[in-house]
């Protein structure tokens, strides 16, 4: 991995399988603060199965800045990714994220993991 311009070796120290059932499967906003990089791989992701969202960490410059009317990505405080079967998404562990409700006709199945520097 390259982190802040430095090459870093990472080891997966925790992994788990998520099965989000139809109509009920979701995950509230949380973080993996002890993880260098976290990831999620979508093994089964039917259309409408919800999305993964990331929230901008609360920063003083964001909290005190005037409201912005345009919706350019640089001005958003939350970004969403639709799950795609076979896709792997990597992100910093401290980044707040969650998963919205599965409204498809099949379970959403993903494999998630946390890494630490090795």
mmCIF file with all atom_site columns, C-alpha atoms in Angstrom:
data_model
loop_
_atom_site.group_PDB
_atom_site.id
_atom_site.type_symbol
_atom_site.label_atom_id
_atom_site.label_alt_id
_atom_site.label_comp_id
_atom_site.label_asym_id
_atom_site.label_entity_id
_atom_site.label_seq_id
_atom_site.pdbx_PDB_ins_code
_atom_site.Cartn_x
_atom_site.Cartn_y
_atom_site.Cartn_z
_atom_site.occupancy
_atom_site.B_iso_or_equiv
_atom_site.pdbx_formal_charge
_atom_site.auth_seq_id
_atom_site.auth_comp_id
_atom_site.auth_asym_id
_atom_site.auth_atom_id
_atom_site.pdbx_PDB_model_num
ATOM 1   C CA . UNK A 1 1   ? 0.000   0.000   0.000  1.00 0.00 ? 1   UNK A CA 1
ATOM 2   C CA . UNK A 1 2   ? 1.038   3.608   -0.483 1.00 0.00 ? 2   UNK A CA 1
ATOM 3   C CA . UNK A 1 3   ? -0.016  5.888   2.350  1.00 0.00 ? 3   UNK A CA 1
ATOM 4   C CA . UNK A 1 4   ? 0.849   9.601   2.324  1.00 0.00 ? 4   UNK A CA 1
ATOM 5   C CA . UNK A 1 5   ? 3.548   8.919   -0.244 1.00 0.00 ? 5   UNK A CA 1
ATOM 6   C CA . UNK A 1 6   ? 5.173   6.100   1.757  1.00 0.00 ? 6   UNK A CA 1
ATOM 7   C CA . UNK A 1 7   ? 5.123   2.403   0.961  1.00 0.00 ? 7   UNK A CA 1
ATOM 8   C CA . UNK A 1 8   ? 3.482   0.531   3.841  1.00 0.00 ? 8   UNK A CA 1
ATOM 9   C CA . UNK A 1 9   ? 3.166   -3.213  4.330  1.00 0.00 ? 9   UNK A CA 1
ATOM 10  C CA . UNK A 1 10  ? -0.238  -4.204  5.669  1.00 0.00 ? 10  UNK A CA 1
ATOM 11  C CA . UNK A 1 11  ? -1.671  -7.409  7.080  1.00 0.00 ? 11  UNK A CA 1
ATOM 12  C CA . UNK A 1 12  ? -5.329  -8.350  7.295  1.00 0.00 ? 12  UNK A CA 1
ATOM 13  C CA . UNK A 1 13  ? -5.924  -8.953  11.004 1.00 0.00 ? 13  UNK A CA 1
ATOM 14  C CA . UNK A 1 14  ? -9.710  -9.244  11.018 1.00 0.00 ? 14  UNK A CA 1
ATOM 15  C CA . UNK A 1 15  ? -12.242 -10.306 8.386  1.00 0.00 ? 15  UNK A CA 1
ATOM 16  C CA . UNK A 1 16  ? -15.905 -11.223 8.351  1.00 0.00 ? 16  UNK A CA 1
ATOM 17  C CA . UNK A 1 17  ? -18.810 -12.019 6.031  1.00 0.00 ? 17  UNK A CA 1
ATOM 18  C CA . UNK A 1 18  ? -21.863 -9.754  5.951  1.00 0.00 ? 18  UNK A CA 1
ATOM 19  C CA . UNK A 1 19  ? -25.248 -11.113 4.848  1.00 0.00 ? 19  UNK A CA 1
ATOM 20  C CA . UNK A 1 20  ? -27.787 -8.313  4.612  1.00 0.00 ? 20  UNK A CA 1
ATOM 21  C CA . UNK A 1 21  ? -31.265 -9.860  4.231  1.00 0.00 ? 21  UNK A CA 1
ATOM 22  C CA . UNK A 1 22  ? -33.923 -8.418  1.981  1.00 0.00 ? 22  UNK A CA 1
ATOM 23  C CA . UNK A 1 23  ? -35.836 -5.570  3.607  1.00 0.00 ? 23  UNK A CA 1
ATOM 24  C CA . UNK A 1 24  ? -33.882 -5.451  6.853  1.00 0.00 ? 24  UNK A CA 1
ATOM 25  C CA . UNK A 1 25  ? -30.163 -5.490  6.171  1.00 0.00 ? 25  UNK A CA 1
ATOM 26  C CA . UNK A 1 26  ? -28.398 -2.198  6.945  1.00 0.00 ? 26  UNK A CA 1
ATOM 27  C CA . UNK A 1 27  ? -25.504 -0.903  9.078  1.00 0.00 ? 27  UNK A CA 1
ATOM 28  C CA . UNK A 1 28  ? -25.496 2.386   10.993 1.00 0.00 ? 28  UNK A CA 1
ATOM 29  C CA . UNK A 1 29  ? -22.642 4.849   10.599 1.00 0.00 ? 29  UNK A CA 1
ATOM 30  C CA . UNK A 1 30  ? -19.446 3.574   12.210 1.00 0.00 ? 30  UNK A CA 1
ATOM 31  C CA . UNK A 1 31  ? -15.683 3.442   11.703 1.00 0.00 ? 31  UNK A CA 1
ATOM 32  C CA . UNK A 1 32  ? -12.774 1.056   12.153 1.00 0.00 ? 32  UNK A CA 1
ATOM 33  C CA . UNK A 1 33  ? -10.410 3.413   13.979 1.00 0.00 ? 33  UNK A CA 1
ATOM 34  C CA . UNK A 1 34  ? -7.712  0.801   14.641 1.00 0.00 ? 34  UNK A CA 1
ATOM 35  C CA . UNK A 1 35  ? -7.510  -0.220  10.997 1.00 0.00 ? 35  UNK A CA 1
ATOM 36  C CA . UNK A 1 36  ? -4.947  1.289   8.640  1.00 0.00 ? 36  UNK A CA 1
ATOM 37  C CA . UNK A 1 37  ? -7.055  0.368   5.609  1.00 0.00 ? 37  UNK A CA 1
ATOM 38  C CA . UNK A 1 38  ? -10.447 -1.344  5.620  1.00 0.00 ? 38  UNK A CA 1
ATOM 39  C CA . UNK A 1 39  ? -12.145 -2.967  2.684  1.00 0.00 ? 39  UNK A CA 1
ATOM 40  C CA . UNK A 1 40  ? -15.321 -4.541  1.430  1.00 0.00 ? 40  UNK A CA 1
ATOM 41  C CA . UNK A 1 41  ? -15.686 -7.028  -1.434 1.00 0.00 ? 41  UNK A CA 1
ATOM 42  C CA . UNK A 1 42  ? -19.162 -7.575  -2.903 1.00 0.00 ? 42  UNK A CA 1
ATOM 43  C CA . UNK A 1 43  ? -19.805 -11.286 -3.514 1.00 0.00 ? 43  UNK A CA 1
ATOM 44  C CA . UNK A 1 44  ? -23.539 -10.805 -4.224 1.00 0.00 ? 44  UNK A CA 1
ATOM 45  C CA . UNK A 1 45  ? -24.946 -7.365  -4.914 1.00 0.00 ? 45  UNK A CA 1
ATOM 46  C CA . UNK A 1 46  ? -28.292 -7.343  -6.746 1.00 0.00 ? 46  UNK A CA 1
ATOM 47  C CA . UNK A 1 47  ? -29.662 -4.009  -8.024 1.00 0.00 ? 47  UNK A CA 1
ATOM 48  C CA . UNK A 1 48  ? -31.432 -2.083  -5.273 1.00 0.00 ? 48  UNK A CA 1
ATOM 49  C CA . UNK A 1 49  ? -29.559 -3.812  -2.452 1.00 0.00 ? 49  UNK A CA 1
ATOM 50  C CA . UNK A 1 50  ? -28.646 -0.511  -0.797 1.00 0.00 ? 50  UNK A CA 1
ATOM 51  C CA . UNK A 1 51  ? -25.434 1.441   -0.972 1.00 0.00 ? 51  UNK A CA 1
ATOM 52  C CA . UNK A 1 52  ? -22.259 2.081   0.952  1.00 0.00 ? 52  UNK A CA 1
ATOM 53  C CA . UNK A 1 53  ? -21.867 5.672   2.099  1.00 0.00 ? 53  UNK A CA 1
ATOM 54  C CA . UNK A 1 54  ? -18.944 7.627   3.500  1.00 0.00 ? 54  UNK A CA 1
ATOM 55  C CA . UNK A 1 55  ? -19.187 10.805  5.547  1.00 0.00 ? 55  UNK A CA 1
ATOM 56  C CA . UNK A 1 56  ? -16.629 13.572  5.647  1.00 0.00 ? 56  UNK A CA 1
ATOM 57  C CA . UNK A 1 57  ? -15.054 13.711  9.101  1.00 0.00 ? 57  UNK A CA 1
ATOM 58  C CA . UNK A 1 58  ? -16.156 16.784  11.031 1.00 0.00 ? 58  UNK A CA 1
ATOM 59  C CA . UNK A 1 59  ? -13.477 19.421  10.613 1.00 0.00 ? 59  UNK A CA 1
ATOM 60  C CA . UNK A 1 60  ? -13.419 22.973  11.897 1.00 0.00 ? 60  UNK A CA 1
ATOM 61  C CA . UNK A 1 61  ? -13.158 24.417  8.371  1.00 0.00 ? 61  UNK A CA 1
ATOM 62  C CA . UNK A 1 62  ? -16.244 22.455  7.267  1.00 0.00 ? 62  UNK A CA 1
ATOM 63  C CA . UNK A 1 63  ? -18.213 23.205  10.439 1.00 0.00 ? 63  UNK A CA 1
ATOM 64  C CA . UNK A 1 64  ? -17.587 26.947  10.218 1.00 0.00 ? 64  UNK A CA 1
ATOM 65  C CA . UNK A 1 65  ? -17.712 27.412  6.451  1.00 0.00 ? 65  UNK A CA 1
ATOM 66  C CA . UNK A 1 66  ? -20.716 29.136  4.875  1.00 0.00 ? 66  UNK A CA 1
ATOM 67  C CA . UNK A 1 67  ? -23.373 26.932  3.249  1.00 0.00 ? 67  UNK A CA 1
ATOM 68  C CA . UNK A 1 68  ? -22.701 25.960  -0.364 1.00 0.00 ? 68  UNK A CA 1
ATOM 69  C CA . UNK A 1 69  ? -25.548 25.695  -2.857 1.00 0.00 ? 69  UNK A CA 1
ATOM 70  C CA . UNK A 1 70  ? -23.923 23.715  -5.652 1.00 0.00 ? 70  UNK A CA 1
ATOM 71  C CA . UNK A 1 71  ? -23.593 19.943  -5.533 1.00 0.00 ? 71  UNK A CA 1
ATOM 72  C CA . UNK A 1 72  ? -20.107 19.455  -6.958 1.00 0.00 ? 72  UNK A CA 1
ATOM 73  C CA . UNK A 1 73  ? -18.377 16.439  -5.371 1.00 0.00 ? 73  UNK A CA 1
ATOM 74  C CA . UNK A 1 74  ? -15.860 18.703  -3.633 1.00 0.00 ? 74  UNK A CA 1
ATOM 75  C CA . UNK A 1 75  ? -18.745 20.285  -1.676 1.00 0.00 ? 75  UNK A CA 1
ATOM 76  C CA . UNK A 1 76  ? -20.445 17.081  -0.554 1.00 0.00 ? 76  UNK A CA 1
ATOM 77  C CA . UNK A 1 77  ? -20.242 15.867  3.036  1.00 0.00 ? 77  UNK A CA 1
ATOM 78  C CA . UNK A 1 78  ? -21.373 12.356  2.090  1.00 0.00 ? 78  UNK A CA 1
ATOM 79  C CA . UNK A 1 79  ? -20.604 10.120  -0.889 1.00 0.00 ? 79  UNK A CA 1
ATOM 80  C CA . UNK A 1 80  ? -22.417 6.947   -1.919 1.00 0.00 ? 80  UNK A CA 1
ATOM 81  C CA . UNK A 1 81  ? -21.284 3.883   -3.824 1.00 0.00 ? 81  UNK A CA 1
ATOM 82  C CA . UNK A 1 82  ? -23.699 1.389   -5.303 1.00 0.00 ? 82  UNK A CA 1
ATOM 83  C CA . UNK A 1 83  ? -22.457 -2.149  -4.628 1.00 0.00 ? 83  UNK A CA 1
ATOM 84  C CA . UNK A 1 84  ? -21.325 -3.989  -7.748 1.00 0.00 ? 84  UNK A CA 1
ATOM 85  C CA . UNK A 1 85  ? -20.766 -7.731  -7.639 1.00 0.00 ? 85  UNK A CA 1
ATOM 86  C CA . UNK A 1 86  ? -17.033 -8.451  -7.828 1.00 0.00 ? 86  UNK A CA 1
ATOM 87  C CA . UNK A 1 87  ? -15.999 -4.915  -6.762 1.00 0.00 ? 87  UNK A CA 1
ATOM 88  C CA . UNK A 1 88  ? -13.526 -4.269  -3.950 1.00 0.00 ? 88  UNK A CA 1
ATOM 89  C CA . UNK A 1 89  ? -13.616 -0.901  -2.159 1.00 0.00 ? 89  UNK A CA 1
ATOM 90  C CA . UNK A 1 90  ? -10.694 0.138   0.062  1.00 0.00 ? 90  UNK A CA 1
ATOM 91  C CA . UNK A 1 91  ? -10.834 3.067   2.493  1.00 0.00 ? 91  UNK A CA 1
ATOM 92  C CA . UNK A 1 92  ? -9.080  4.478   5.537  1.00 0.00 ? 92  UNK A CA 1
ATOM 93  C CA . UNK A 1 93  ? -10.375 2.824   8.703  1.00 0.00 ? 93  UNK A CA 1
ATOM 94  C CA . UNK A 1 94  ? -11.140 6.127   10.483 1.00 0.00 ? 94  UNK A CA 1
ATOM 95  C CA . UNK A 1 95  ? -13.540 7.213   7.734  1.00 0.00 ? 95  UNK A CA 1
ATOM 96  C CA . UNK A 1 96  ? -17.163 7.113   8.936  1.00 0.00 ? 96  UNK A CA 1
ATOM 97  C CA . UNK A 1 97  ? -19.310 4.838   6.778  1.00 0.00 ? 97  UNK A CA 1
ATOM 98  C CA . UNK A 1 98  ? -22.526 2.851   6.776  1.00 0.00 ? 98  UNK A CA 1
ATOM 99  C CA . UNK A 1 99  ? -24.776 0.734   4.583  1.00 0.00 ? 99  UNK A CA 1
ATOM 100 C CA . UNK A 1 100 ? -28.382 1.526   3.666  1.00 0.00 ? 100 UNK A CA 1
ATOM 101 C CA . UNK A 1 101 ? -31.272 -0.935  3.714  1.00 0.00 ? 101 UNK A CA 1
ATOM 102 C CA . UNK A 1 102 ? -31.423 -3.797  1.237  1.00 0.00 ? 102 UNK A CA 1
ATOM 103 C CA . UNK A 1 103 ? -34.560 -3.288  -0.865 1.00 0.00 ? 103 UNK A CA 1
ATOM 104 C CA . UNK A 1 104 ? -33.741 -5.828  -3.567 1.00 0.00 ? 104 UNK A CA 1
ATOM 105 C CA . UNK A 1 105 ? -35.188 -9.308  -3.993 1.00 0.00 ? 105 UNK A CA 1
ATOM 106 C CA . UNK A 1 106 ? -32.006 -11.116 -2.806 1.00 0.00 ? 106 UNK A CA 1
ATOM 107 C CA . UNK A 1 107 ? -29.545 -10.940 0.072  1.00 0.00 ? 107 UNK A CA 1
ATOM 108 C CA . UNK A 1 108 ? -26.526 -8.642  -0.290 1.00 0.00 ? 108 UNK A CA 1
ATOM 109 C CA . UNK A 1 109 ? -23.379 -10.585 0.621  1.00 0.00 ? 109 UNK A CA 1
ATOM 110 C CA . UNK A 1 110 ? -20.009 -8.966  1.203  1.00 0.00 ? 110 UNK A CA 1
ATOM 111 C CA . UNK A 1 111 ? -16.666 -9.818  2.753  1.00 0.00 ? 111 UNK A CA 1
ATOM 112 C CA . UNK A 1 112 ? -15.077 -7.076  4.860  1.00 0.00 ? 112 UNK A CA 1
ATOM 113 C CA . UNK A 1 113 ? -11.667 -6.759  6.469  1.00 0.00 ? 113 UNK A CA 1
ATOM 114 C CA . UNK A 1 114 ? -9.365  -4.529  8.487  1.00 0.00 ? 114 UNK A CA 1
ATOM 115 C CA . UNK A 1 115 ? -5.598  -4.197  8.096  1.00 0.00 ? 115 UNK A CA 1
ATOM 116 C CA . UNK A 1 116 ? -2.738  -2.961  10.227 1.00 0.00 ? 116 UNK A CA 1
ATOM 117 C CA . UNK A 1 117 ? 0.806   -1.990  9.350  1.00 0.00 ? 117 UNK A CA 1
ATOM 118 C CA . UNK A 1 118 ? 3.162   -4.963  9.391  1.00 0.00 ? 118 UNK A CA 1
#
